[in-house]
mmCIF file of C-alpha atoms in Angstrom:
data_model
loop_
_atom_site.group_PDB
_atom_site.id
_atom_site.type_symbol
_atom_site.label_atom_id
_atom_site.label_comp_id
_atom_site.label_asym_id
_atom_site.label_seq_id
_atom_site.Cartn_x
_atom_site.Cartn_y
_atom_site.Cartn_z
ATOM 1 C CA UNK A 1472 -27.998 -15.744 -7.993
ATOM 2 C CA UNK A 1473 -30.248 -13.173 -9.315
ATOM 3 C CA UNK A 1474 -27.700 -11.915 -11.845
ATOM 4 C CA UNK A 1475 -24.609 -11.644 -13.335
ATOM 5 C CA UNK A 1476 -23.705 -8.641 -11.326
ATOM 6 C CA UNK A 1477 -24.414 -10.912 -8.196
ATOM 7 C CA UNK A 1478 -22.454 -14.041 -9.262
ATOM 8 C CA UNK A 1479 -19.624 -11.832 -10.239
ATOM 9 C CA UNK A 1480 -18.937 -10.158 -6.777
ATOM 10 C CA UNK A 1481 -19.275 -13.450 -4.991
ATOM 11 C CA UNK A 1482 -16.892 -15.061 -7.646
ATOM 12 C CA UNK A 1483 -14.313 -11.387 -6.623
ATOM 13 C CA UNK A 1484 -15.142 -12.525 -2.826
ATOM 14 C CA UNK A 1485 -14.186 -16.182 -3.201
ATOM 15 C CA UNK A 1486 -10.657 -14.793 -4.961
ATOM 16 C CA UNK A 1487 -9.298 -13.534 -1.986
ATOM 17 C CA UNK A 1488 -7.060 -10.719 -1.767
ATOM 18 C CA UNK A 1489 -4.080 -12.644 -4.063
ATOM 19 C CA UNK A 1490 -6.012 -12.399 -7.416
ATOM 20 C CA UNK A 1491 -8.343 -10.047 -9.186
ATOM 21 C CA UNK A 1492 -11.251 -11.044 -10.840
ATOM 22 C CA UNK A 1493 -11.066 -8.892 -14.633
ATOM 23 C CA UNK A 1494 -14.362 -10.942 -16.310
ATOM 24 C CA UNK A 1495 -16.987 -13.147 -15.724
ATOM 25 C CA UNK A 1496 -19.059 -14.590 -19.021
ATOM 26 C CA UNK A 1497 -21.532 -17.444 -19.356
ATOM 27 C CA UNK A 1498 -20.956 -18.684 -22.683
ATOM 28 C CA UNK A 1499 -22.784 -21.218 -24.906
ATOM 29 C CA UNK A 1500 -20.379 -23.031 -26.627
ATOM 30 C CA UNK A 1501 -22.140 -25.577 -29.061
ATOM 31 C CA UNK A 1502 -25.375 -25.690 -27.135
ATOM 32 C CA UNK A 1503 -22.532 -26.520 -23.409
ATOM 33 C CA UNK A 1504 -22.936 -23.732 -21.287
ATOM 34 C CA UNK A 1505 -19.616 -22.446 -19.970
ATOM 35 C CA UNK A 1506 -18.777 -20.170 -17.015
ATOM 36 C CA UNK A 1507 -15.551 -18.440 -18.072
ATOM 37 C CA UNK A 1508 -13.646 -16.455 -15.326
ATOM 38 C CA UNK A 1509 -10.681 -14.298 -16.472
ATOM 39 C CA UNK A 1510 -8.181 -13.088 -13.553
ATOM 40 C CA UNK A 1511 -4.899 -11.672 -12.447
ATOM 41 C CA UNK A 1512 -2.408 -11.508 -9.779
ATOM 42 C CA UNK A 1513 -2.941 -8.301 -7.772
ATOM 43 C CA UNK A 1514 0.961 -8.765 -6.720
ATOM 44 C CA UNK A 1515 1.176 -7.658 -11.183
ATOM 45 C CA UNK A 1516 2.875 -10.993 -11.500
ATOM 46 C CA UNK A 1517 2.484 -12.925 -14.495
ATOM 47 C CA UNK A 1518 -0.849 -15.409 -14.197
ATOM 48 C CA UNK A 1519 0.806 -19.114 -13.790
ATOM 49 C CA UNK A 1520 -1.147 -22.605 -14.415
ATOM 50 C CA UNK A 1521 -0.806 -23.054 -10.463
ATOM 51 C CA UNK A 1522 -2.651 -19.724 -9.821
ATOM 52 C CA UNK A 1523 -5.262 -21.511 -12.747
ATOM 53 C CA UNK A 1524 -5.755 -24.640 -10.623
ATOM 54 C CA UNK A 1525 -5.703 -22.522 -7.118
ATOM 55 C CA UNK A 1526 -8.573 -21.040 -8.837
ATOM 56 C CA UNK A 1527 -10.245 -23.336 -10.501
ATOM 57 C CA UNK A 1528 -9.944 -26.134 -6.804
ATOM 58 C CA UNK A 1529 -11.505 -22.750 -4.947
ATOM 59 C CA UNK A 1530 -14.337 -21.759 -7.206
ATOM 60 C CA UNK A 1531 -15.136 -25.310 -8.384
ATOM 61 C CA UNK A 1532 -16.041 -25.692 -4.305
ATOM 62 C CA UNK A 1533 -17.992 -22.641 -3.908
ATOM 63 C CA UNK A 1534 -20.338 -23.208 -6.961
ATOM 64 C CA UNK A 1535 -20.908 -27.182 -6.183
ATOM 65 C CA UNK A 1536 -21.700 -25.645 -1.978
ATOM 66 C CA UNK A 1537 -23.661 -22.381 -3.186
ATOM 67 C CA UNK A 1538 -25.103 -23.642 -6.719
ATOM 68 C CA UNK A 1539 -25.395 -20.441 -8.462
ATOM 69 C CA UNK A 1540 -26.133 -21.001 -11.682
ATOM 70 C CA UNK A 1541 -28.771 -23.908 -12.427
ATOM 71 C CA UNK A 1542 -27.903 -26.897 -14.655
ATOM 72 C CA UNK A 1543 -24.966 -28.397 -15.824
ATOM 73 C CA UNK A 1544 -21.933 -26.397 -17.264
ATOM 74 C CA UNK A 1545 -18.225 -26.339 -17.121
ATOM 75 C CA UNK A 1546 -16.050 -23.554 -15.431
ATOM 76 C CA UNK A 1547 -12.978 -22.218 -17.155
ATOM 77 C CA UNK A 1548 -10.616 -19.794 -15.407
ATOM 78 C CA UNK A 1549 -8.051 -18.142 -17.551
ATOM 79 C CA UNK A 1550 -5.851 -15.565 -17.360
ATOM 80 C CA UNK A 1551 -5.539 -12.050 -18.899
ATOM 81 C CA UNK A 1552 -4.577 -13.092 -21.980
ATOM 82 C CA UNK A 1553 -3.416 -10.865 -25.246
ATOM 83 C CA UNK A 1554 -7.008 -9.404 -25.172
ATOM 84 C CA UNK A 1555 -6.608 -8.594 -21.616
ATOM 85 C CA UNK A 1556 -9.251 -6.477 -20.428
ATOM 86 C CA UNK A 1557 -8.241 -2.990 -19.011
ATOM 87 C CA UNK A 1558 -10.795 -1.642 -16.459
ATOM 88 C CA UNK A 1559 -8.845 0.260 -13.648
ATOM 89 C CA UNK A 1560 -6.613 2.960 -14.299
ATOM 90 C CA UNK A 1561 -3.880 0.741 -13.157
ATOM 91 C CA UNK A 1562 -4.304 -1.241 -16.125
ATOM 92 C CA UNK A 1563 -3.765 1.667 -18.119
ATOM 93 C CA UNK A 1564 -0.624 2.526 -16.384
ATOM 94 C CA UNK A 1565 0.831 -0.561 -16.405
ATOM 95 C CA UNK A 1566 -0.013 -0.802 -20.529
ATOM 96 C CA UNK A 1567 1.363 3.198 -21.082
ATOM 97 C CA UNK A 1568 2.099 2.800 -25.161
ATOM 98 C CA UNK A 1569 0.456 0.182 -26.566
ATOM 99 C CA UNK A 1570 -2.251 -0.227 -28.247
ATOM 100 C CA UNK A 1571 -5.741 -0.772 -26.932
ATOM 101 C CA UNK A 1572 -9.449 -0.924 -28.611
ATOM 102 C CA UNK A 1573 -11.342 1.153 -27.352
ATOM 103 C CA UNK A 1574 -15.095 1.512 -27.826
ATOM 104 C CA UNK A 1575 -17.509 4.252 -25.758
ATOM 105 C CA UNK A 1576 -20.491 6.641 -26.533
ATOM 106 C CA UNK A 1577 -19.358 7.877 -29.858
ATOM 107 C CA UNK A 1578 -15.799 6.464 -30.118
ATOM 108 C CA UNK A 1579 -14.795 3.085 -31.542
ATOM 109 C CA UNK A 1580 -10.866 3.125 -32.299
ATOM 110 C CA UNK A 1581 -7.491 0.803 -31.574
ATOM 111 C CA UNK A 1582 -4.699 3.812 -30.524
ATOM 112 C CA UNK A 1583 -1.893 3.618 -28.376
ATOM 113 C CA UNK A 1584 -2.348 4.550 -24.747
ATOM 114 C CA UNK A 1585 -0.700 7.873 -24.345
ATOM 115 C CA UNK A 1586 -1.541 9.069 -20.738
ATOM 116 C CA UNK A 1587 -3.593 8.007 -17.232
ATOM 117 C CA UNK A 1588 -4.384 10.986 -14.952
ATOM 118 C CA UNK A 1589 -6.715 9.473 -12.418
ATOM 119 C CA UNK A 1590 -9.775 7.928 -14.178
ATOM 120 C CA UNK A 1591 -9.340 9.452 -17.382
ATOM 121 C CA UNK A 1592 -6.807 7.919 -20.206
ATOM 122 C CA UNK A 1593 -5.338 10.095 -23.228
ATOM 123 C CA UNK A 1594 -5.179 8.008 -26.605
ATOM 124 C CA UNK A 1595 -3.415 8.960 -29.574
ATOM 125 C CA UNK A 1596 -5.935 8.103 -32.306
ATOM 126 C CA UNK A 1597 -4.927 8.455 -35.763
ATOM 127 C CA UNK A 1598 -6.447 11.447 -37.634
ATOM 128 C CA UNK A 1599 -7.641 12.432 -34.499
ATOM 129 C CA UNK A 1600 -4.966 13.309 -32.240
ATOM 130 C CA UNK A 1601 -5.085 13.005 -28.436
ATOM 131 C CA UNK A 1602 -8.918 11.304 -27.551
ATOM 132 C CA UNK A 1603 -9.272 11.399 -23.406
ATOM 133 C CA UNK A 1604 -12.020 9.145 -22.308
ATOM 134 C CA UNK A 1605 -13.181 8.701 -18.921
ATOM 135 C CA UNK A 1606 -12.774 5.039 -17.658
ATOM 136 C CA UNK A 1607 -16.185 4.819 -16.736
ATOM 137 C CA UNK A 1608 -17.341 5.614 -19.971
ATOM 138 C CA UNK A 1609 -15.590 3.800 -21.951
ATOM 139 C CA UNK A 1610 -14.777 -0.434 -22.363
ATOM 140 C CA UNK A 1611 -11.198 -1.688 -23.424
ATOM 141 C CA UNK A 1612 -9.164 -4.553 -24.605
ATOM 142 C CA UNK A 1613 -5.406 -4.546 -24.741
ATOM 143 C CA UNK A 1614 -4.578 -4.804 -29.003
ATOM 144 C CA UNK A 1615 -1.016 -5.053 -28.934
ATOM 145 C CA UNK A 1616 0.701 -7.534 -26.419
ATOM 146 C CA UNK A 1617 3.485 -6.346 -24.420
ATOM 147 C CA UNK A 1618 7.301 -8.209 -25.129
ATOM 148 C CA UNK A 1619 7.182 -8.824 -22.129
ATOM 149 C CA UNK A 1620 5.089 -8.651 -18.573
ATOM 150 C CA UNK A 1621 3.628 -5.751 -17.608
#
């Protein structure tokens, strides 16, 4: 694969239409190169350690067929997490009033999520007031984890 762009949408392919790929990173972990792949459910269910190993059987295949990425390294799917990633308005919606961090052109700031109305999201920032971002300008980590799923 010519680049991460590439590897990423044939990592998205290989998920099928049950989960959504949110990140792909190669990381270099104490000099051991590590593919991490962070995903969801698209059913919005929460990610279980059978959906990990579904995952990890089906992409573990793919890379030792296609051999993407030269070398050795090890592949580590997780899911969401507290830091999830929010890159689709849905993620917005589905995280209405918490807290995200938020960094984009000019703005760097952790404020609740206050409203989604297509691909732009209101924040109330502190001092600020309401800060509406487009979604394609901006990138976003969830700050405060939900009680419960989302």
């Amino acid at each position: 694969m010519n680049n991460n762009l590439e590897l990423s949408n044939e990592i998205a392919r290989q998920l099928g239409s049950e989960y959504e790929l949110l990140e792909v990173q190669m990381q270099n972990a104490s000099g051991r190169p590590v593919l991490l792949v962070r995903i969801d459910r698209l059913d919005e269910q929460p990610v279980a350690v059978n959906d990990i190993e579904a995952v990890t059987r089906r992409l573990s295949t793919w890379l030792d067929e296609a051999d993407p990425i030269g070398g050795e390294y090890r592949l580590e799917v997780e899911s969401p997490g507290a830091k999830r990633p929010l890159l689709r308005s849905r993620h917005f919606e589905r995280m209405l009033g918490l807290k995200a961090k938020v960094r984009g052109g000019e703005h760097a700031f952790t404020a609740p999520i206050k409203a989604v109305d297509g691909e732009q999201v209101t924040f109330d920032v502190p001092g600020q007031g309401d800060v509406t971002l487009r979604i394609a300008d901006l990138k976003a980590n969830l700050a405060e984890f939900p009680s419960e799923h989302r």
